[in-house]
Amino acid sequence: MPDERIGIGALIAQLEDDFPDVTISKVRYLEAEGLINPSRTASGYRKFSRADVERLRFVLTAQRDRFWPLKVIRERLDAMDRGLSVDDGGSVAPPRSDPQDPVRVDPVPAGARPLRLTATELQEAADIDTATFRELISYGLLPKSSEYYDDGDLEVARASGALVAAGIDVRHLRPFKSAAERELGLADHVLGHQALRGRAADADGLDDESVTRRVVEDCLDLHLALVRRGLQTRG
């Protein structure tokens, strides 16, 4: 369903019960300060999406209840735009993964903001020091010369950090990257083999992305099975 956009008058009507002091002039001021960015019609009229309304609610709440200056609000909005969460106290943090979740390679949920972390934010979120961070880049586990790091980079940094904390040198983590590349190569091989057979679709009706995900998950299952068997034989 398309996002219905409303004019500034309807916007004020939606907000005035919760924010009696909101005015058209204030909305225009917040727009001029770069805190909201509504679309414009060909005639120049402002049109506000549901996301614009929620963003404005955040700004007005931060001013009324938390007494945040515009600079702080702007910083928190930037963090939210980069996929981070902001609590009532203003603390910023990336979403935490659930350690109880099974190992899977599901895509980011639809509608979620892509995570973008600075180098400092990545180190704090992954609980790694700068030396480890630089080694992860040096050994190819994190990308070089990246302005921002995504959720995949964060998961790599967290997992690597846990192994480093257990006493494993970063240089010994390179085989994990090589193994991941081989597993992705196997998925490409499966897709290429199916293409040579002129498949219209996978046998189970899956698209290429789903086939790739399934092959990689099967590789992970095999890896876990081999590790478990090795642990059993040690016992």
Coordinates of N, CA and C in Angstrom, one line a residue:
M1 N 0.8 -1.2 0.0 CA 0.0 0.0 0.0 C 0.9 1.2 0.0
P2 N 0.7 2.2 -0.9 CA 1.5 3.3 -1.0 C 1.4 4.2 0.2
D3 N 2.5 4.9 0.6 CA 2.5 5.8 1.8 C 1.8 7.1 1.4
E4 N 0.6 7.2 2.1 CA -0.2 8.4 1.9 C 0.6 9.7 2.5
R5 N 0.7 10.7 1.7 CA 1.4 11.9 2.2 C 0.4 13.0 2.5
I6 N 0.6 13.8 3.5 CA -0.3 14.8 3.9 C 0.3 16.2 3.8
G7 N -0.5 17.2 3.7 CA 0.0 18.6 3.7 C 0.3 19.1 5.1
I8 N 0.8 20.3 5.2 CA 1.3 20.8 6.5 C 0.1 21.1 7.4
G9 N -1.1 21.4 6.9 CA -2.2 21.7 7.7 C -2.7 20.4 8.4
A10 N -2.8 19.3 7.6 CA -3.2 18.0 8.2 C -2.1 17.5 9.2
L11 N -0.9 17.8 8.9 CA 0.2 17.4 9.8 C 0.0 18.1 11.2
I12 N -0.3 19.4 11.2 CA -0.5 20.1 12.5 C -1.7 19.5 13.2
A13 N -2.8 19.1 12.4 CA -4.0 18.6 13.0 C -3.7 17.2 13.7
Q14 N -2.7 16.5 13.1 CA -2.4 15.2 13.7 C -1.6 15.4 15.0
L15 N -0.8 16.4 15.1 CA 0.2 16.6 16.2 C -0.3 17.5 17.3
E16 N -1.3 18.3 17.1 CA -1.6 19.4 18.0 C -2.2 18.9 19.4
D17 N -2.8 17.7 19.4 CA -3.3 17.1 20.6 C -2.2 16.8 21.6
D18 N -1.1 16.2 21.0 CA 0.1 15.9 21.9 C 1.0 17.1 22.0
F19 N 1.0 18.0 21.0 CA 2.0 19.1 21.1 C 1.2 20.4 20.8
P20 N 0.5 20.9 21.7 CA -0.4 22.1 21.5 C 0.4 23.3 21.0
D21 N 1.7 23.4 21.2 CA 2.5 24.5 20.8 C 3.0 24.4 19.3
V22 N 2.8 23.3 18.7 CA 3.3 23.1 17.3 C 2.5 24.1 16.4
T23 N 3.3 24.7 15.5 CA 2.7 25.6 14.5 C 3.4 25.4 13.2
I24 N 2.8 25.9 12.2 CA 3.3 25.8 10.8 C 4.7 26.5 10.8
S25 N 4.9 27.6 11.5 CA 6.2 28.3 11.5 C 7.2 27.4 12.1
K26 N 6.9 26.7 13.2 CA 7.8 25.8 13.9 C 8.2 24.7 13.0
V27 N 7.3 24.1 12.3 CA 7.6 23.0 11.3 C 8.6 23.5 10.3
R28 N 8.3 24.7 9.7 CA 9.2 25.2 8.7 C 10.6 25.5 9.3
Y29 N 10.6 25.9 10.5 CA 11.9 26.2 11.1 C 12.7 24.9 11.3
L30 N 12.0 23.8 11.8 CA 12.7 22.6 11.9 C 13.2 22.0 10.6
E31 N 12.4 22.3 9.5 CA 12.9 21.9 8.2 C 14.1 22.7 7.8
A32 N 14.1 24.0 8.0 CA 15.2 24.8 7.7 C 16.5 24.4 8.4
E33 N 16.3 23.8 9.6 CA 17.5 23.4 10.4 C 17.9 22.0 10.0
G34 N 17.2 21.4 9.0 CA 17.6 20.1 8.5 C 17.2 18.9 9.3
L35 N 16.2 19.1 10.2 CA 15.8 18.0 11.1 C 14.7 17.1 10.4
I36 N 13.9 17.7 9.5 CA 13.0 17.0 8.7 C 13.1 17.4 7.2
N37 N 12.7 16.6 6.3 CA 12.9 16.9 4.9 C 11.7 16.4 4.1
P38 N 10.6 17.0 4.2 CA 9.4 16.6 3.5 C 9.6 16.7 2.0
S39 N 8.8 15.9 1.2 CA 8.9 16.1 -0.2 C 8.1 17.3 -0.6
R40 N 8.2 17.7 -1.9 CA 7.5 18.8 -2.4 C 6.7 18.5 -3.7
T41 N 5.6 19.1 -3.8 CA 4.8 18.9 -5.1 C 5.4 19.8 -6.1
A42 N 4.9 19.6 -7.4 CA 5.4 20.5 -8.4 C 5.2 22.0 -8.2
S43 N 4.1 22.2 -7.4 CA 3.8 23.6 -7.0 C 4.5 24.1 -5.8
G44 N 5.3 23.2 -5.2 CA 6.1 23.7 -4.0 C 5.5 23.4 -2.7
Y45 N 4.3 22.7 -2.6 CA 3.7 22.4 -1.4 C 4.4 21.3 -0.7
R46 N 4.5 21.4 0.6 CA 5.2 20.3 1.4 C 4.2 19.1 1.6
K47 N 4.8 17.9 1.4 CA 4.0 16.7 1.7 C 4.8 15.8 2.6
F48 N 4.1 15.4 3.7 CA 4.7 14.6 4.8 C 4.3 13.2 4.7
S49 N 5.3 12.3 4.8 CA 5.0 10.8 4.8 C 4.8 10.4 6.3
R50 N 4.4 9.2 6.5 CA 4.3 8.7 7.9 C 5.6 8.7 8.6
A51 N 6.7 8.4 7.9 CA 8.0 8.5 8.5 C 8.4 9.9 8.9
D52 N 8.0 10.9 8.1 CA 8.2 12.3 8.4 C 7.5 12.7 9.7
V53 N 6.2 12.2 9.8 CA 5.4 12.5 11.0 C 6.1 11.9 12.2
E54 N 6.5 10.7 12.2 CA 7.2 10.0 13.3 C 8.5 10.7 13.6
R55 N 9.2 11.2 12.6 CA 10.5 11.9 12.9 C 10.2 13.2 13.6
L56 N 9.1 13.9 13.2 CA 8.8 15.1 13.8 C 8.3 14.9 15.2
R57 N 7.6 13.8 15.5 CA 7.2 13.5 16.8 C 8.4 13.3 17.7
F58 N 9.4 12.6 17.2 CA 10.7 12.4 17.9 C 11.3 13.7 18.3
V59 N 11.4 14.6 17.3 CA 12.0 15.9 17.6 C 11.2 16.7 18.6
L60 N 9.9 16.8 18.5 CA 9.1 17.6 19.4 C 9.2 17.0 20.8
T61 N 9.2 15.6 20.9 CA 9.3 15.0 22.2 C 10.6 15.3 22.9
A62 N 11.7 15.2 22.1 CA 13.0 15.5 22.6 C 13.1 16.9 23.1
Q63 N 12.5 17.8 22.4 CA 12.5 19.2 22.9 C 11.7 19.4 24.2
R64 N 10.5 18.9 24.2 CA 9.6 19.1 25.3 C 9.9 18.3 26.6
D65 N 10.3 17.0 26.4 CA 10.5 16.2 27.6 C 11.9 16.0 28.0
R66 N 12.8 16.2 27.0 CA 14.3 15.9 27.3 C 15.1 17.2 27.3
F67 N 14.5 18.3 26.8 CA 15.2 19.6 26.7 C 16.5 19.5 25.9
W68 N 16.5 18.6 24.9 CA 17.7 18.5 24.1 C 17.9 19.7 23.1
P69 N 19.1 20.2 23.0 CA 19.3 21.2 22.0 C 19.2 20.6 20.6
L70 N 19.1 21.5 19.6 CA 18.9 21.0 18.2 C 20.2 20.2 17.8
K71 N 21.3 20.5 18.2 CA 22.6 19.8 17.9 C 22.5 18.4 18.3
V72 N 22.0 18.1 19.5 CA 21.9 16.8 20.1 C 20.8 16.0 19.3
I73 N 19.7 16.7 19.1 CA 18.6 16.0 18.3 C 19.1 15.6 16.9
R74 N 19.9 16.5 16.3 CA 20.4 16.2 14.9 C 21.3 15.0 15.0
E75 N 22.2 14.9 16.0 CA 23.1 13.8 16.1 C 22.3 12.5 16.4
R76 N 21.2 12.5 17.2 CA 20.5 11.3 17.4 C 19.7 10.9 16.2
L77 N 19.2 11.9 15.4 CA 18.5 11.5 14.2 C 19.5 10.9 13.2
D78 N 20.7 11.4 13.1 CA 21.7 10.8 12.2 C 22.0 9.4 12.6
A79 N 22.0 9.1 13.9 CA 22.3 7.8 14.4 C 21.1 6.9 14.0
M80 N 19.9 7.3 14.2 CA 18.7 6.6 13.8 C 18.7 6.3 12.3
D81 N 19.1 7.3 11.5 CA 19.2 7.1 10.0 C 20.2 6.1 9.6
R82 N 21.2 5.8 10.5 CA 22.2 4.8 10.2 C 21.9 3.5 10.9
G83 N 20.6 3.3 11.3 CA 20.2 2.0 11.8 C 20.4 1.8 13.3
L84 N 20.9 2.8 14.0 CA 21.2 2.6 15.5 C 19.9 2.9 16.2
S85 N 19.8 2.4 17.5 CA 18.7 2.7 18.3 C 19.1 3.8 19.3
V86 N 18.1 4.6 19.7 CA 18.3 5.7 20.6 C 17.3 5.5 21.8
D87 N 17.8 5.4 23.0 CA 16.9 5.2 24.1 C 16.4 6.5 24.7
D88 N 15.5 6.5 25.7 CA 15.0 7.7 26.2 C 16.0 8.6 26.8
G89 N 17.1 8.1 27.3 CA 18.2 8.9 27.8 C 19.2 9.4 26.8
G90 N 18.9 9.1 25.5 CA 19.8 9.6 24.5 C 21.0 8.7 24.1
S91 N 21.1 7.5 24.8 CA 22.2 6.6 24.5 C 21.9 6.0 23.2
V92 N 23.0 5.8 22.4 CA 23.0 5.3 21.1 C 23.6 3.9 21.0
A93 N 23.0 2.9 20.4 CA 23.6 1.6 20.3 C 23.0 0.9 19.1
P94 N 23.9 0.0 18.5 CA 23.4 -0.9 17.4 C 22.5 -1.9 18.0
P95 N 21.6 -2.5 17.1 CA 20.8 -3.6 17.6 C 21.7 -4.8 18.0
R96 N 21.3 -5.5 19.0 CA 22.0 -6.7 19.5 C 21.5 -7.9 18.9
S97 N 22.4 -8.8 18.5 CA 21.9 -10.1 18.0 C 21.6 -11.0 19.1
D98 N 20.7 -12.0 18.9 CA 20.3 -12.9 20.0 C 21.2 -14.1 19.9
P99 N 22.1 -14.3 20.9 CA 23.0 -15.5 20.9 C 22.3 -16.8 20.9
Q100 N 21.0 -16.8 21.2 CA 20.3 -18.1 21.2 C 19.7 -18.4 19.8
D101 N 19.8 -17.5 18.9 CA 19.2 -17.7 17.6 C 20.1 -18.8 16.9
P102 N 19.5 -19.7 16.1 CA 20.3 -20.6 15.3 C 21.1 -19.9 14.2
V103 N 22.2 -20.6 13.8 CA 23.0 -20.0 12.8 C 22.3 -20.0 11.5
R104 N 22.0 -18.8 10.9 CA 21.3 -18.8 9.7 C 21.8 -17.5 8.9
V105 N 21.5 -17.4 7.7 CA 21.9 -16.3 6.9 C 20.7 -15.6 6.3
D106 N 19.7 -15.3 7.1 CA 18.5 -14.6 6.6 C 18.8 -13.2 6.3
P107 N 18.1 -12.6 5.3 CA 18.3 -11.2 4.9 C 17.8 -10.3 6.0
V108 N 18.2 -9.0 5.9 CA 17.7 -8.0 6.8 C 16.2 -7.8 6.6
P109 N 15.4 -7.7 7.7 CA 14.0 -7.6 7.5 C 13.6 -6.4 6.7
A110 N 12.5 -6.6 5.9 CA 12.1 -5.5 5.0 C 11.7 -4.3 5.9
G111 N 12.1 -3.1 5.4 CA 11.7 -1.9 6.1 C 12.8 -1.5 7.2
A112 N 13.7 -2.3 7.5 CA 14.7 -2.0 8.5 C 15.7 -1.0 7.9
R113 N 16.2 -0.1 8.7 CA 17.2 0.9 8.2 C 18.5 0.1 8.1
P114 N 19.2 0.2 7.0 CA 20.6 -0.4 6.9 C 21.5 0.2 8.0
L115 N 22.2 -0.7 8.7 CA 23.1 -0.2 9.8 C 24.4 0.3 9.2
R116 N 24.8 1.5 9.6 CA 26.0 2.2 9.2 C 26.7 2.7 10.5
L117 N 27.8 2.1 10.8 CA 28.6 2.4 12.0 C 29.9 3.1 11.6
T118 N 30.3 4.1 12.3 CA 31.7 4.6 12.2 C 32.7 3.6 12.8
A119 N 33.9 3.8 12.5 CA 35.0 2.9 13.0 C 34.9 2.8 14.5
T120 N 34.8 4.0 15.2 CA 34.7 4.0 16.6 C 33.5 3.3 17.2
E121 N 32.3 3.5 16.5 CA 31.1 2.9 16.9 C 31.2 1.3 16.8
L122 N 31.8 0.9 15.7 CA 32.0 -0.5 15.4 C 32.8 -1.2 16.6
Q123 N 33.9 -0.5 16.9 CA 34.8 -1.1 18.0 C 34.0 -1.1 19.3
E124 N 33.2 -0.1 19.6 CA 32.5 -0.1 20.9 C 31.4 -1.2 20.9
A125 N 30.7 -1.3 19.7 CA 29.6 -2.3 19.7 C 30.1 -3.7 19.7
A126 N 31.3 -4.0 19.1 CA 31.9 -5.3 19.0 C 32.8 -5.6 20.3
D127 N 33.0 -4.6 21.1 CA 33.9 -4.7 22.3 C 35.3 -5.2 21.9
I128 N 35.8 -4.5 20.9 CA 37.2 -4.8 20.5 C 38.0 -3.5 20.6
D129 N 39.3 -3.7 20.8 CA 40.2 -2.5 20.8 C 40.7 -2.1 19.4
T130 N 41.3 -0.9 19.4 CA 41.8 -0.4 18.1 C 42.8 -1.3 17.4
A131 N 43.7 -1.9 18.2 CA 44.7 -2.8 17.6 C 44.0 -4.0 17.0
T132 N 43.0 -4.6 17.6 CA 42.3 -5.7 17.0 C 41.6 -5.3 15.8
F133 N 40.9 -4.1 15.8 CA 40.2 -3.6 14.7 C 41.1 -3.4 13.5
R134 N 42.3 -2.9 13.7 CA 43.3 -2.7 12.6 C 43.8 -4.0 12.1
E135 N 44.0 -5.0 12.9 CA 44.4 -6.3 12.5 C 43.3 -7.0 11.6
L136 N 42.0 -6.8 12.0 CA 40.9 -7.4 11.3 C 40.9 -6.8 9.8
I137 N 41.2 -5.6 9.7 CA 41.3 -4.9 8.4 C 42.5 -5.5 7.7
S138 N 43.7 -5.5 8.4 CA 44.9 -6.0 7.7 C 44.8 -7.4 7.2
Y139 N 44.1 -8.3 7.9 CA 43.9 -9.7 7.4 C 42.7 -9.9 6.6
G140 N 42.0 -8.8 6.2 CA 40.9 -8.9 5.3 C 39.6 -9.3 5.8
L141 N 39.5 -9.4 7.1 CA 38.2 -9.8 7.7 C 37.2 -8.6 7.8
L142 N 37.7 -7.4 7.8 CA 36.9 -6.2 7.6 C 37.4 -5.4 6.4
P143 N 36.5 -4.6 5.8 CA 36.9 -3.9 4.6 C 37.9 -2.7 4.9
K144 N 38.8 -2.5 3.9 CA 39.7 -1.3 4.1 C 39.0 0.0 3.6
S145 N 39.4 1.1 4.2 CA 39.0 2.4 3.8 C 37.5 2.6 3.7
S146 N 36.8 2.1 4.7 CA 35.4 2.2 4.7 C 35.0 3.3 5.7
E147 N 34.1 4.2 5.2 CA 33.6 5.3 6.0 C 32.6 4.7 7.0
Y148 N 31.8 3.8 6.6 CA 30.8 3.2 7.5 C 30.9 1.7 7.4
Y149 N 30.5 1.0 8.5 CA 30.5 -0.5 8.5 C 29.0 -0.9 8.7
D150 N 28.7 -2.0 8.1 CA 27.3 -2.5 8.1 C 27.1 -3.6 9.2
D151 N 25.9 -4.1 9.2 CA 25.5 -5.2 10.2 C 26.4 -6.4 10.0
G152 N 26.7 -6.7 8.7 CA 27.6 -7.9 8.5 C 29.0 -7.7 9.1
D153 N 29.5 -6.5 8.9 CA 30.8 -6.2 9.5 C 30.8 -6.2 11.0
L154 N 29.7 -5.8 11.6 CA 29.5 -5.8 13.0 C 29.5 -7.3 13.5
E155 N 28.8 -8.2 12.8 CA 28.8 -9.6 13.2 C 30.2 -10.2 13.1
V156 N 30.9 -9.9 12.1 CA 32.3 -10.4 11.9 C 33.1 -9.9 13.1
A157 N 33.0 -8.6 13.4 CA 33.9 -8.0 14.4 C 33.5 -8.6 15.8
R158 N 32.2 -8.8 16.1 CA 31.8 -9.4 17.4 C 32.4 -10.8 17.5
A159 N 32.2 -11.6 16.4 CA 32.6 -13.0 16.5 C 34.2 -13.1 16.6
S160 N 34.8 -12.3 15.9 CA 36.3 -12.2 15.9 C 36.8 -11.8 17.3
G161 N 36.1 -10.8 17.8 CA 36.5 -10.3 19.1 C 36.3 -11.3 20.2
A162 N 35.3 -12.1 20.1 CA 35.1 -13.2 21.1 C 36.3 -14.2 21.0
L163 N 36.7 -14.5 19.8 CA 37.8 -15.5 19.7 C 39.1 -14.9 20.1
V164 N 39.3 -13.6 19.8 CA 40.5 -12.9 20.3 C 40.6 -12.9 21.8
A165 N 39.4 -12.6 22.4 CA 39.3 -12.6 23.9 C 39.7 -14.0 24.5
A166 N 39.4 -15.0 23.7 CA 39.7 -16.4 24.2 C 41.2 -16.8 24.0
G167 N 41.9 -15.9 23.4 CA 43.4 -16.1 23.2 C 43.8 -16.4 21.8
I168 N 43.0 -16.3 20.8 CA 43.4 -16.6 19.5 C 43.8 -15.4 18.7
D169 N 44.9 -15.4 18.1 CA 45.5 -14.3 17.3 C 44.6 -14.1 16.1
V170 N 44.5 -12.8 15.7 CA 43.7 -12.5 14.5 C 44.2 -13.2 13.2
R171 N 45.5 -13.4 13.1 CA 46.1 -14.0 11.9 C 45.5 -15.4 11.8
H172 N 45.1 -16.0 12.9 CA 44.6 -17.4 12.8 C 43.1 -17.4 12.4
L173 N 42.5 -16.3 12.2 CA 41.1 -16.2 11.8 C 41.0 -16.2 10.3
R174 N 42.0 -16.0 9.6 CA 41.9 -15.9 8.1 C 41.3 -17.1 7.5
P175 N 41.6 -18.4 8.0 CA 40.9 -19.5 7.3 C 39.4 -19.5 7.4
F176 N 38.8 -18.7 8.3 CA 37.4 -18.6 8.4 C 36.9 -17.8 7.2
K177 N 37.6 -16.8 6.8 CA 37.3 -16.0 5.6 C 37.4 -16.8 4.4
S178 N 38.5 -17.6 4.3 CA 38.7 -18.5 3.1 C 37.6 -19.5 3.0
A179 N 37.2 -20.1 4.1 CA 36.1 -21.1 4.1 C 34.8 -20.5 3.7
A180 N 34.5 -19.3 4.2 CA 33.2 -18.6 3.8 C 33.2 -18.3 2.3
E181 N 34.4 -17.9 1.7 CA 34.4 -17.7 0.3 C 34.3 -19.0 -0.5
R182 N 34.8 -20.1 0.0 CA 34.6 -21.4 -0.7 C 33.1 -21.8 -0.6
E183 N 32.4 -21.6 0.5 CA 31.0 -21.9 0.6 C 30.2 -21.1 -0.4
L184 N 30.5 -19.8 -0.5 CA 29.8 -19.0 -1.5 C 30.1 -19.5 -2.9
G185 N 31.4 -19.9 -3.1 CA 31.7 -20.5 -4.4 C 30.9 -21.7 -4.7
L186 N 30.7 -22.6 -3.7 CA 29.8 -23.8 -4.0 C 28.4 -23.4 -4.4
A187 N 27.9 -22.3 -3.7 CA 26.6 -21.9 -4.1 C 26.5 -21.4 -5.5
D188 N 27.6 -20.6 -5.9 CA 27.7 -20.2 -7.3 C 27.7 -21.4 -8.3
H189 N 28.5 -22.4 -7.8 CA 28.6 -23.6 -8.7 C 27.2 -24.3 -8.9
V190 N 26.4 -24.3 -7.8 CA 25.1 -24.9 -7.9 C 24.2 -24.1 -8.9
L191 N 24.3 -22.8 -8.8 CA 23.5 -21.9 -9.6 C 23.9 -22.1 -11.1
G192 N 25.3 -22.1 -11.3 CA 25.8 -22.3 -12.6 C 25.4 -23.6 -13.2
H193 N 25.4 -24.7 -12.4 CA 25.0 -26.0 -12.9 C 23.5 -26.0 -13.3
Q194 N 22.7 -25.4 -12.5 CA 21.3 -25.3 -12.8 C 21.1 -24.5 -14.1
A195 N 21.8 -23.4 -14.3 CA 21.7 -22.6 -15.5 C 22.1 -23.4 -16.7
L196 N 23.1 -24.2 -16.6 CA 23.5 -25.0 -17.8 C 22.4 -26.0 -18.2
R197 N 21.7 -26.5 -17.2 CA 20.6 -27.4 -17.4 C 19.3 -26.7 -17.9
G198 N 19.5 -25.3 -18.0 CA 18.3 -24.6 -18.5 C 17.2 -24.6 -17.6
R199 N 17.4 -24.5 -16.3 CA 16.3 -24.6 -15.4 C 15.5 -23.3 -15.5
A200 N 14.2 -23.5 -15.4 CA 13.3 -22.3 -15.3 C 13.3 -21.8 -13.8
A201 N 13.5 -22.7 -12.9 CA 13.5 -22.4 -11.5 C 14.1 -23.6 -10.7
D202 N 14.5 -23.4 -9.5 CA 15.0 -24.5 -8.7 C 13.9 -25.5 -8.5
A203 N 14.4 -26.8 -8.2 CA 13.5 -27.9 -8.1 C 12.4 -27.6 -7.1
D204 N 12.7 -26.8 -6.1 CA 11.7 -26.5 -5.1 C 11.0 -25.1 -5.3
G205 N 11.2 -24.6 -6.5 CA 10.7 -23.3 -6.8 C 11.3 -22.1 -6.2
L206 N 12.6 -22.2 -5.8 CA 13.3 -21.2 -5.1 C 14.1 -20.3 -6.1
D207 N 14.2 -19.0 -5.8 CA 14.9 -18.1 -6.7 C 16.4 -18.2 -6.3
D208 N 17.3 -17.5 -7.1 CA 18.7 -17.6 -6.9 C 19.1 -17.3 -5.5
E209 N 18.6 -16.2 -5.0 CA 19.0 -15.8 -3.6 C 18.7 -16.9 -2.6
S210 N 17.5 -17.5 -2.7 CA 17.1 -18.5 -1.8 C 17.9 -19.8 -1.9
V211 N 18.3 -20.1 -3.2 CA 19.2 -21.3 -3.4 C 20.5 -21.0 -2.8
T212 N 21.1 -19.8 -3.0 CA 22.4 -19.5 -2.4 C 22.3 -19.6 -0.9
R213 N 21.3 -19.0 -0.3 CA 21.1 -19.1 1.2 C 21.0 -20.5 1.7
R214 N 20.3 -21.4 1.0 CA 20.1 -22.7 1.4 C 21.4 -23.5 1.3
V215 N 22.2 -23.3 0.2 CA 23.5 -24.0 0.1 C 24.4 -23.6 1.2
V216 N 24.5 -22.3 1.5 CA 25.4 -21.8 2.5 C 24.9 -22.4 3.9
E217 N 23.6 -22.4 4.2 CA 23.2 -23.0 5.4 C 23.5 -24.4 5.5
D218 N 23.4 -25.2 4.4 CA 23.8 -26.6 4.5 C 25.3 -26.7 4.7
C219 N 26.1 -25.8 4.2 CA 27.5 -25.8 4.5 C 27.8 -25.6 6.0
L220 N 27.1 -24.6 6.5 CA 27.2 -24.4 8.0 C 26.8 -25.6 8.8
D221 N 25.7 -26.2 8.4 CA 25.3 -27.4 9.1 C 26.3 -28.5 9.1
L222 N 27.0 -28.7 7.9 CA 28.0 -29.7 7.8 C 29.2 -29.3 8.7
H223 N 29.6 -28.0 8.7 CA 30.7 -27.6 9.5 C 30.4 -27.9 11.0
L224 N 29.2 -27.6 11.4 CA 28.8 -27.8 12.8 C 28.8 -29.3 13.2
A225 N 28.3 -30.1 12.2 CA 28.3 -31.5 12.4 C 29.7 -32.1 12.6
L226 N 30.6 -31.7 11.7 CA 32.0 -32.1 11.8 C 32.6 -31.7 13.1
V227 N 32.4 -30.5 13.6 CA 33.0 -30.0 14.8 C 32.4 -30.8 16.0
R228 N 31.1 -31.0 16.0 CA 30.5 -31.8 17.1 C 31.0 -33.2 17.1
R229 N 31.2 -33.8 15.9 CA 31.7 -35.2 15.9 C 33.2 -35.2 16.4
G230 N 33.9 -34.2 16.1 CA 35.3 -34.1 16.6 C 35.3 -34.0 18.1
L231 N 34.4 -33.2 18.7 CA 34.4 -33.0 20.1 C 34.0 -34.3 20.8
Q232 N 33.1 -35.1 20.1 CA 32.6 -36.4 20.7 C 33.8 -37.4 20.7
T233 N 34.6 -37.4 19.7 CA 35.7 -38.4 19.6 C 36.8 -38.0 20.6
R234 N 36.9 -36.7 20.9 CA 37.9 -36.4 22.0 C 37.4 -36.9 23.3
G235 N 36.1 -36.9 23.6 CA 35.6 -37.3 24.9 C 35.8 -38.8 25.0

